[in-house]
Coordinates of C-alpha atoms in Angstrom, one line a residue:
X203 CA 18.2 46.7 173.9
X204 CA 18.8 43.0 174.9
X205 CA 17.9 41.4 178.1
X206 CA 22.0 41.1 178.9
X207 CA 22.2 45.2 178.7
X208 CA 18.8 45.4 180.3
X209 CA 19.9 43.4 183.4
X210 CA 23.6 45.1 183.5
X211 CA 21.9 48.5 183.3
X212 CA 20.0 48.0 186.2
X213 CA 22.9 46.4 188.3
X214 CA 24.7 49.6 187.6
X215 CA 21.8 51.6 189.0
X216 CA 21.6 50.1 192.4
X217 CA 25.4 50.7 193.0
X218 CA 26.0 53.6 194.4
X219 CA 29.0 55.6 192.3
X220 CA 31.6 54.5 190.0
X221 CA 33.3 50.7 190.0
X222 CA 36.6 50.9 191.5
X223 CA 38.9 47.7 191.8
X224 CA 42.1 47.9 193.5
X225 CA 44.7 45.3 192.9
X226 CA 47.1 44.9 195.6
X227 CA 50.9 43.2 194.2
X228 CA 51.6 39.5 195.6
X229 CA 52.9 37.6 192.9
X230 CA 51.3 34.1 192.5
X231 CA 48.8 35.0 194.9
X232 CA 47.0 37.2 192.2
X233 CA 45.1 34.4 190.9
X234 CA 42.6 35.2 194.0
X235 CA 42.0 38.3 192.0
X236 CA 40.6 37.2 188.6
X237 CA 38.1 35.0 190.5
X238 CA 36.8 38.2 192.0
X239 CA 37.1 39.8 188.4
X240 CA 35.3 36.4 187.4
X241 CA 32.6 37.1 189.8
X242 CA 31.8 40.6 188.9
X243 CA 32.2 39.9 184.9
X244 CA 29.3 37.4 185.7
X245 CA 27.1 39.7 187.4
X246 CA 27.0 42.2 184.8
X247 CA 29.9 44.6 186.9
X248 CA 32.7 45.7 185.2
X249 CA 35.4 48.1 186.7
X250 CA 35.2 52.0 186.1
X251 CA 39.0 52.6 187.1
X252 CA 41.2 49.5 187.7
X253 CA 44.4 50.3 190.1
X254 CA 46.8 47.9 190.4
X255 CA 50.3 47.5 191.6
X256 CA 52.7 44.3 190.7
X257 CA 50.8 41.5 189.8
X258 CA 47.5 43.7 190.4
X259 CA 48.6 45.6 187.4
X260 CA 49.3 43.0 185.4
X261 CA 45.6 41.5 185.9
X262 CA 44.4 44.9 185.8
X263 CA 46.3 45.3 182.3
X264 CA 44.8 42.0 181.1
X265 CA 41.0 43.4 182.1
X266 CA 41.6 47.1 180.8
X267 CA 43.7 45.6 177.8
X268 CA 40.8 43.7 175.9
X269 CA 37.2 44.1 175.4
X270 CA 34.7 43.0 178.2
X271 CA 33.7 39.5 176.4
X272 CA 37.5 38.5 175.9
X273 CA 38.6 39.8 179.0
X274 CA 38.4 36.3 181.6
X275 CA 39.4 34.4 178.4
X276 CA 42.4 37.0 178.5
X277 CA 42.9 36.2 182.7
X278 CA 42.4 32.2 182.4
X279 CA 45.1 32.5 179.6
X280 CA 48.0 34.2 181.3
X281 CA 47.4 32.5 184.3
X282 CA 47.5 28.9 182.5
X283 CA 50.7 30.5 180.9
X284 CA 52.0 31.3 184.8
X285 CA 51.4 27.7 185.8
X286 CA 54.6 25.5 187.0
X287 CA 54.5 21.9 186.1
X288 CA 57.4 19.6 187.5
X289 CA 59.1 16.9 185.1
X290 CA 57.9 14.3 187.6
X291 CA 54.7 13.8 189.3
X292 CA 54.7 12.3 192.3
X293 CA 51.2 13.8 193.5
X294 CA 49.8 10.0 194.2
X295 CA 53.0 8.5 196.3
X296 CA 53.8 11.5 198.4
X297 CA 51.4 14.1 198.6
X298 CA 52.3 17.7 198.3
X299 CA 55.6 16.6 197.4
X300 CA 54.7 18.0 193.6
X301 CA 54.3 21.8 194.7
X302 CA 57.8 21.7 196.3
X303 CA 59.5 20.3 193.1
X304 CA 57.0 23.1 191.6
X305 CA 58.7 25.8 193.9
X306 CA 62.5 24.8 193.3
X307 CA 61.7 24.4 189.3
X308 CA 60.6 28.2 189.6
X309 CA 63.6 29.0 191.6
X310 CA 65.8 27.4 189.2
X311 CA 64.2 27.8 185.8
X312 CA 62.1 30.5 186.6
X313 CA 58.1 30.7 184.4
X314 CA 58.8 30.1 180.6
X315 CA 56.0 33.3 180.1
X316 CA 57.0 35.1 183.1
X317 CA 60.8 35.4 183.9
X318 CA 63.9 33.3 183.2
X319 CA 67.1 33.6 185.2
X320 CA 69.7 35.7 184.7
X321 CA 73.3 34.5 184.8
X322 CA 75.0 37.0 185.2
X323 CA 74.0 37.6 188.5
X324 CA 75.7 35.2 190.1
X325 CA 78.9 36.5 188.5
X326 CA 79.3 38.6 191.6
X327 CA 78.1 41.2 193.7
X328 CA 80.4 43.9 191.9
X329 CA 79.8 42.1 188.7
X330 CA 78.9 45.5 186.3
X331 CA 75.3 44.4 185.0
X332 CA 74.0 47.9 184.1
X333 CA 71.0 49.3 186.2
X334 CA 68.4 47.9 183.3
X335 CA 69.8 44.3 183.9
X336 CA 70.2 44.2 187.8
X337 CA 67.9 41.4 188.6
X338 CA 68.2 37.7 189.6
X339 CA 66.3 36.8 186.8
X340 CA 64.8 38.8 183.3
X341 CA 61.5 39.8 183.0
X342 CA 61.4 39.4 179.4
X343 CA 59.0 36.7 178.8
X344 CA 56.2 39.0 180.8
X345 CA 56.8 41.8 178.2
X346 CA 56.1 39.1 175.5
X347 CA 53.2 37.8 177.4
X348 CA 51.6 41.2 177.8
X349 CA 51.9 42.6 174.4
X350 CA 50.7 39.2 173.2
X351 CA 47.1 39.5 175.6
X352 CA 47.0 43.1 176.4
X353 CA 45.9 45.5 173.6
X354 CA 46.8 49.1 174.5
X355 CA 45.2 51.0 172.3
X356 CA 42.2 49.9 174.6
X357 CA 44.3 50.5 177.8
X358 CA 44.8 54.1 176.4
X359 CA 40.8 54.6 175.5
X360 CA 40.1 54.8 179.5
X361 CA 37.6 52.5 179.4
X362 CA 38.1 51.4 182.2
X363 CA 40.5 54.1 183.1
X364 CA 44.1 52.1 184.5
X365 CA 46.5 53.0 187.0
X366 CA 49.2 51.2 188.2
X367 CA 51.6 52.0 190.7
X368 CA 55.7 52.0 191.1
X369 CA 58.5 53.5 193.2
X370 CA 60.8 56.1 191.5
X371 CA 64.3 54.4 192.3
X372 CA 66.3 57.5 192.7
X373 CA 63.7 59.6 195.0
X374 CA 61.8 56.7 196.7
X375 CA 58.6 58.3 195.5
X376 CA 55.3 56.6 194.5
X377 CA 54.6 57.3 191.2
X378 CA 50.6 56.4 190.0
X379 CA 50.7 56.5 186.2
X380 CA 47.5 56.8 184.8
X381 CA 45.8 56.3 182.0
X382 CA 43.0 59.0 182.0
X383 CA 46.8 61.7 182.1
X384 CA 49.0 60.1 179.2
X385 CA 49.7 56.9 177.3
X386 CA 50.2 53.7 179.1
X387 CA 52.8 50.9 177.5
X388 CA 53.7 47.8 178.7
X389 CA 56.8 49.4 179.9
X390 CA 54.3 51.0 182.7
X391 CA 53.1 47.3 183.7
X392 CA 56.8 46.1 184.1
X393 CA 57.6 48.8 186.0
X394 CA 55.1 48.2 188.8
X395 CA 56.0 44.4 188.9
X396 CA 59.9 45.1 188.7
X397 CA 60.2 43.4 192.5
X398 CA 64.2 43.7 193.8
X399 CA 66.0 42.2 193.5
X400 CA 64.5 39.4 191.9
X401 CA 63.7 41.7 188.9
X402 CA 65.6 44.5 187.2
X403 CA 64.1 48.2 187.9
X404 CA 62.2 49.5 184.2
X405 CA 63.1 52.7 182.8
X406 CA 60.6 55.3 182.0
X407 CA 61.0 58.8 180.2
X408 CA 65.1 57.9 181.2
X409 CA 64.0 57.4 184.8
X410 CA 64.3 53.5 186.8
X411 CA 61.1 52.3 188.5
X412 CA 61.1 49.5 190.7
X413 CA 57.7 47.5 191.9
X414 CA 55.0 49.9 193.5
X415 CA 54.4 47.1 196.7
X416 CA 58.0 48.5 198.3
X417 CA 56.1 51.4 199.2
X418 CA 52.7 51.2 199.0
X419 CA 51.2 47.9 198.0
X420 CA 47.4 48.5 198.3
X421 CA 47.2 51.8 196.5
X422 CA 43.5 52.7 197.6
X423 CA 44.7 56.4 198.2
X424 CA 44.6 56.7 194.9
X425 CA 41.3 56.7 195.1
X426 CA 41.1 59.2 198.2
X427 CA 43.7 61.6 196.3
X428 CA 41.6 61.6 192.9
X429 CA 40.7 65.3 191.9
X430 CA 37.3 65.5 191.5
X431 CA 36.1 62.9 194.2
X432 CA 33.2 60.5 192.7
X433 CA 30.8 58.4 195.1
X434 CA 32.5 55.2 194.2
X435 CA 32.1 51.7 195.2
X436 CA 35.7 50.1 195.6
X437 CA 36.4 46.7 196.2
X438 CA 39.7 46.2 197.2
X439 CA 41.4 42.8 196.9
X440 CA 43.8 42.1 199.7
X441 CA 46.6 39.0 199.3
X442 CA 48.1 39.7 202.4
X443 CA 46.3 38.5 205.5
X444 CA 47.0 41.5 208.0
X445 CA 46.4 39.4 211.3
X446 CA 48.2 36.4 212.2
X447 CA 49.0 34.1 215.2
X448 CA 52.1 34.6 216.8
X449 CA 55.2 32.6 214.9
X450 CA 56.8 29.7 217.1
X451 CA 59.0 28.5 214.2
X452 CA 61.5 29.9 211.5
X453 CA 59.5 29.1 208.8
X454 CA 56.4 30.6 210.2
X455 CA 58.7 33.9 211.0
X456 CA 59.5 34.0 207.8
X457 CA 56.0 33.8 206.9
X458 CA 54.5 36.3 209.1
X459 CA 57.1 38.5 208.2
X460 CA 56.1 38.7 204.8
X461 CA 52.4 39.1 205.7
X462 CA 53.3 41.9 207.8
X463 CA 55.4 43.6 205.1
X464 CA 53.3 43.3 202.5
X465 CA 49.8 43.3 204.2
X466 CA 47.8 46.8 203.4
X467 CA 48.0 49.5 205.7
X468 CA 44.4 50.2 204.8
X469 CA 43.3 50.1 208.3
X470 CA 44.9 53.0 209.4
X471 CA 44.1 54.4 205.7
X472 CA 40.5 54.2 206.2
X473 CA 40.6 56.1 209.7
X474 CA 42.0 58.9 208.3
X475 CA 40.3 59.1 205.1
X476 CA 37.0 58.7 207.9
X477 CA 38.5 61.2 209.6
X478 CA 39.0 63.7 206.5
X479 CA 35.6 63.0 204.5
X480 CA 33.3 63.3 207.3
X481 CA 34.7 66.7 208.2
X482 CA 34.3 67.5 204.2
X483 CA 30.7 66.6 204.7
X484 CA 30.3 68.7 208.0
X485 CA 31.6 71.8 205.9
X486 CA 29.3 70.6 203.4
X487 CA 26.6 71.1 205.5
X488 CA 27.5 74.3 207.6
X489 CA 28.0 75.5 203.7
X490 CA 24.6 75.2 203.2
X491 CA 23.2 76.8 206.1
X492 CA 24.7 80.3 205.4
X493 CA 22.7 82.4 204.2
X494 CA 22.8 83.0 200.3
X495 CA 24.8 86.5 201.1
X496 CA 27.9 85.0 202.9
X497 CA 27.4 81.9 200.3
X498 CA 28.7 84.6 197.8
X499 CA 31.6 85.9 199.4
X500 CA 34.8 85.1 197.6
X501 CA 36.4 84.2 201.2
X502 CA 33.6 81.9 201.9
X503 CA 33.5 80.3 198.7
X504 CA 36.7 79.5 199.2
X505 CA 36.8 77.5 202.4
X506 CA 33.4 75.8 201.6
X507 CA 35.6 74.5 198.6
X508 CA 37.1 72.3 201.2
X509 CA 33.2 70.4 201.8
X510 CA 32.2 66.9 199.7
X511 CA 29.3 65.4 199.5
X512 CA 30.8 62.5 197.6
X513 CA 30.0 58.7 199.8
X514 CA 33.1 56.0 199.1
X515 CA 32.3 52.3 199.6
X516 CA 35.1 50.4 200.5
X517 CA 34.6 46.6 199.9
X518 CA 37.8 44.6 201.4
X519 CA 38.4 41.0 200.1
X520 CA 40.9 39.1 201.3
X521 CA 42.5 35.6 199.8
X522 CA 42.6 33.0 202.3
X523 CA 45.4 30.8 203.9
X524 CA 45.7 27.6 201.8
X525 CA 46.1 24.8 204.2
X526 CA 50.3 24.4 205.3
X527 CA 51.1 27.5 203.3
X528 CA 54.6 29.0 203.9
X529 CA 56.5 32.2 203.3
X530 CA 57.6 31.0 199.1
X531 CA 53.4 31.0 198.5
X532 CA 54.0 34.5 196.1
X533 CA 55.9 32.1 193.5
X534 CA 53.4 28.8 194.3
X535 CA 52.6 29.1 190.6
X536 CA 51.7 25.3 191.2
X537 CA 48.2 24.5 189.2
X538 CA 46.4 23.1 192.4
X539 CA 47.5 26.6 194.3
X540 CA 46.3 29.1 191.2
X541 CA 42.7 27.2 191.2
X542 CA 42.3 27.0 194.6
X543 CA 43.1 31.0 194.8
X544 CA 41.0 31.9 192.2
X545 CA 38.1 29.7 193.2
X546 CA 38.1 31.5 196.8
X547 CA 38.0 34.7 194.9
X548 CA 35.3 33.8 193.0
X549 CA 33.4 32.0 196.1
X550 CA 33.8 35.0 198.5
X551 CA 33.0 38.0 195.5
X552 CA 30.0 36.3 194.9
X553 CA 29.3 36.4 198.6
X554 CA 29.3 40.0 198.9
X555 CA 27.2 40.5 195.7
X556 CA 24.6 38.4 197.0
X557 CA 24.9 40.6 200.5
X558 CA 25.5 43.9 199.2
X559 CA 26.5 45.6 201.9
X560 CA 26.6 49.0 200.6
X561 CA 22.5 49.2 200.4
X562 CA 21.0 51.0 203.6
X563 CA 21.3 53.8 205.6
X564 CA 24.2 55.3 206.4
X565 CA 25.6 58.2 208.8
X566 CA 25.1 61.3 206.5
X567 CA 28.3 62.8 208.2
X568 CA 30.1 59.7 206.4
X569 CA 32.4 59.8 203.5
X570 CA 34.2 56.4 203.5
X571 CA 32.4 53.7 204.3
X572 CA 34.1 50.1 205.1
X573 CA 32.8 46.8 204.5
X574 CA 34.7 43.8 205.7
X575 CA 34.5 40.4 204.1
X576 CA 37.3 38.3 205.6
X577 CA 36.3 35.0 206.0
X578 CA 38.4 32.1 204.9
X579 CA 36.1 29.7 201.9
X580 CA 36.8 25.9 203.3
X581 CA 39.6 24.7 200.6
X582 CA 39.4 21.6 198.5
X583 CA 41.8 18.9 199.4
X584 CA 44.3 18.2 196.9

């Protein structure tokens, strides 16, 4: 054994469970997320189970699609692929100016390995596109993109198992596909990041899936719902900053809005999930304290089914405001906002290695255990 597999071996054995990462969807803002990968990768971590919905599942595509040594060349190349240069720079005579022309050259032209408009779309609102073309723009240049860095014959070896997560267009359902219960294909990636109605819906087995966020965008409960329950240590990367002042202007309305929409519900997620595991751990115990005769009764038996002694860590990063930010900072695929988000990623995971929160003692009654880490890195002026 080498010193590298020495070291990671004994990282592993002071975590407590499997490694979870969730991926919430956000578009450009998913850069913050392969600085947290970048973190972990460089501390000998690597993800378990990777759930991921929009861009999440495209990152968590990219890490479950290639080998552990390839996998942040894998990230730093799609994301240099996402970047959006404008024809002019004018960074030194009017500053900032250059991520605005960045933002209308996405609008217009779209990301030459991400999506490309589609013109048809402006033909009218009754114009007949067909339900596999029904999007402002094509997301043909991401299929490319992924089969060129994503090997799936790795994603379909669970190792790391992959979910990703999309809404069933005709029911309004979430639907988790998962690797560890059939074959993934980058059909299954699209899906999740098929936002409307920028992008077209995917279709799956003869059924249209539209991007997972609409409905759930932080899909932790995947975790929760998973049948058998591991301990696990989860670290769940947040894009969308759930608390905000109050909006005095239109643009920040329009910004708050979208914070609000797309921020995770994982507050109220993790009270009830509190609520459920520690009275899985109550029957747990009462369980145990019958004697062996009652243990044995099939009635019995059957309700202490209902105990876990299983302990989740729930590790919460969230990407910080960059400074004058607006609501159009999902498609700021500008190079100064990708490194900016990926360095607080990687500045705020390393953080929480360094703290490791989830060593101590604990409430033997609980099951879910949050740790916050919300603070905001100082940014880097342009």
């Amino acid at each position: 054994m080498n010193s590298m597999q020495g070291k990671t071996q004994t990282i592993r054995k002071d975590l407590p469970g499997q490694i979870v990462l969730v991926l919430q969807g956000g578009g450009a803002l998913g850069s913050y997320q392969a600085g947290v990968y970048q973190a972990l990768h460089e501390a000998g971590i690597e993800p378990d189970w990777i759930i991921g919905t929009s861009i999440g599942a495209i990152n968590a595509s990219l890490i479950a699609g290639n080998e552990p040594k390839h996998r942040l060349a894998r990230l730093k190349e799609f994301w240099k692929r996402m970047e959006q240069h404008p024809v002019w720079n004018l960074r030194t005579a009017f500053p900032g100016f250059n991520d605005k022309l960045a933002y209308w050259s996405t609008v217009t032209h779209g990301i030459p390995g991400f999506f490309r408009p589609n013109p048809l779309a402006h033909a009218g609102d009754s114009y007949p596109l067909g339900a596999d073309h029904a999007g402002f723009y094509s997301t043909a240049p991401l299929e490319n993109t992924l089969l060129d860095l994503v090997d799936f014959s790795l994603v379909n070896r669970c190792a790391p198992r992959l979910t990703v997560g999309a809404a069933h267009v005709r029911s309004s359902q979430m639907r988790y596909f998962d690797s560890r219960d059939g074959e993934l294909t980058v059909k299954h990636i699209m899906a999740s990041g098929a936002l409307p109605p920028a992008f077209p819906a995917v279709r799956i087995d003869g059924e249209l899936y539209w991007d997972g966020g609409i409905l759930s965008n932080t899909p932790t409960e995947a975790v929760f719902d998973d049948n058998p329950r591991k301990d696990s240590l989860i670290f769940a990367v947040h894009l969308w900053n759930p608390v905000g002042a109050e909006p005095t202007t239109m643009a920040e309305v329009l910004n708050r809005h979208k914070d609000v929409q797309y921020s995770s519900r994982i507050a109220s997620q993790i009270v009830r999930q509190q609520q459920a595991h520690r009275l899985r751990h109550v029957i747990n115990q009462l369980a145990a304290r019958l004697p062996e005769s009652d243990r044995s009764d099939p009635a019995v038996r059957e309700l202490a089914g209902y105990g876990c002694p299983t302990r989740m860590h729930v590790v919460r990063l969230l990407a910080p405001q960059l400074d004058h930010e607006t609501h159009t900072k999902d498609i700021d695929f500008s190079p100064s906002g990708i490194m900016r988000r990926w360095d607080a990623g990687y500045a705020h995971t390393r953080s929480v290695l360094e703290r490791k929160p989830w060593v101590g003692e604990f409430d033997p009654l609980s099951g879910v255990v949050l740790h916050e880490h919300m603070e905001d890195m100082p940014m880097a002026a342009e």
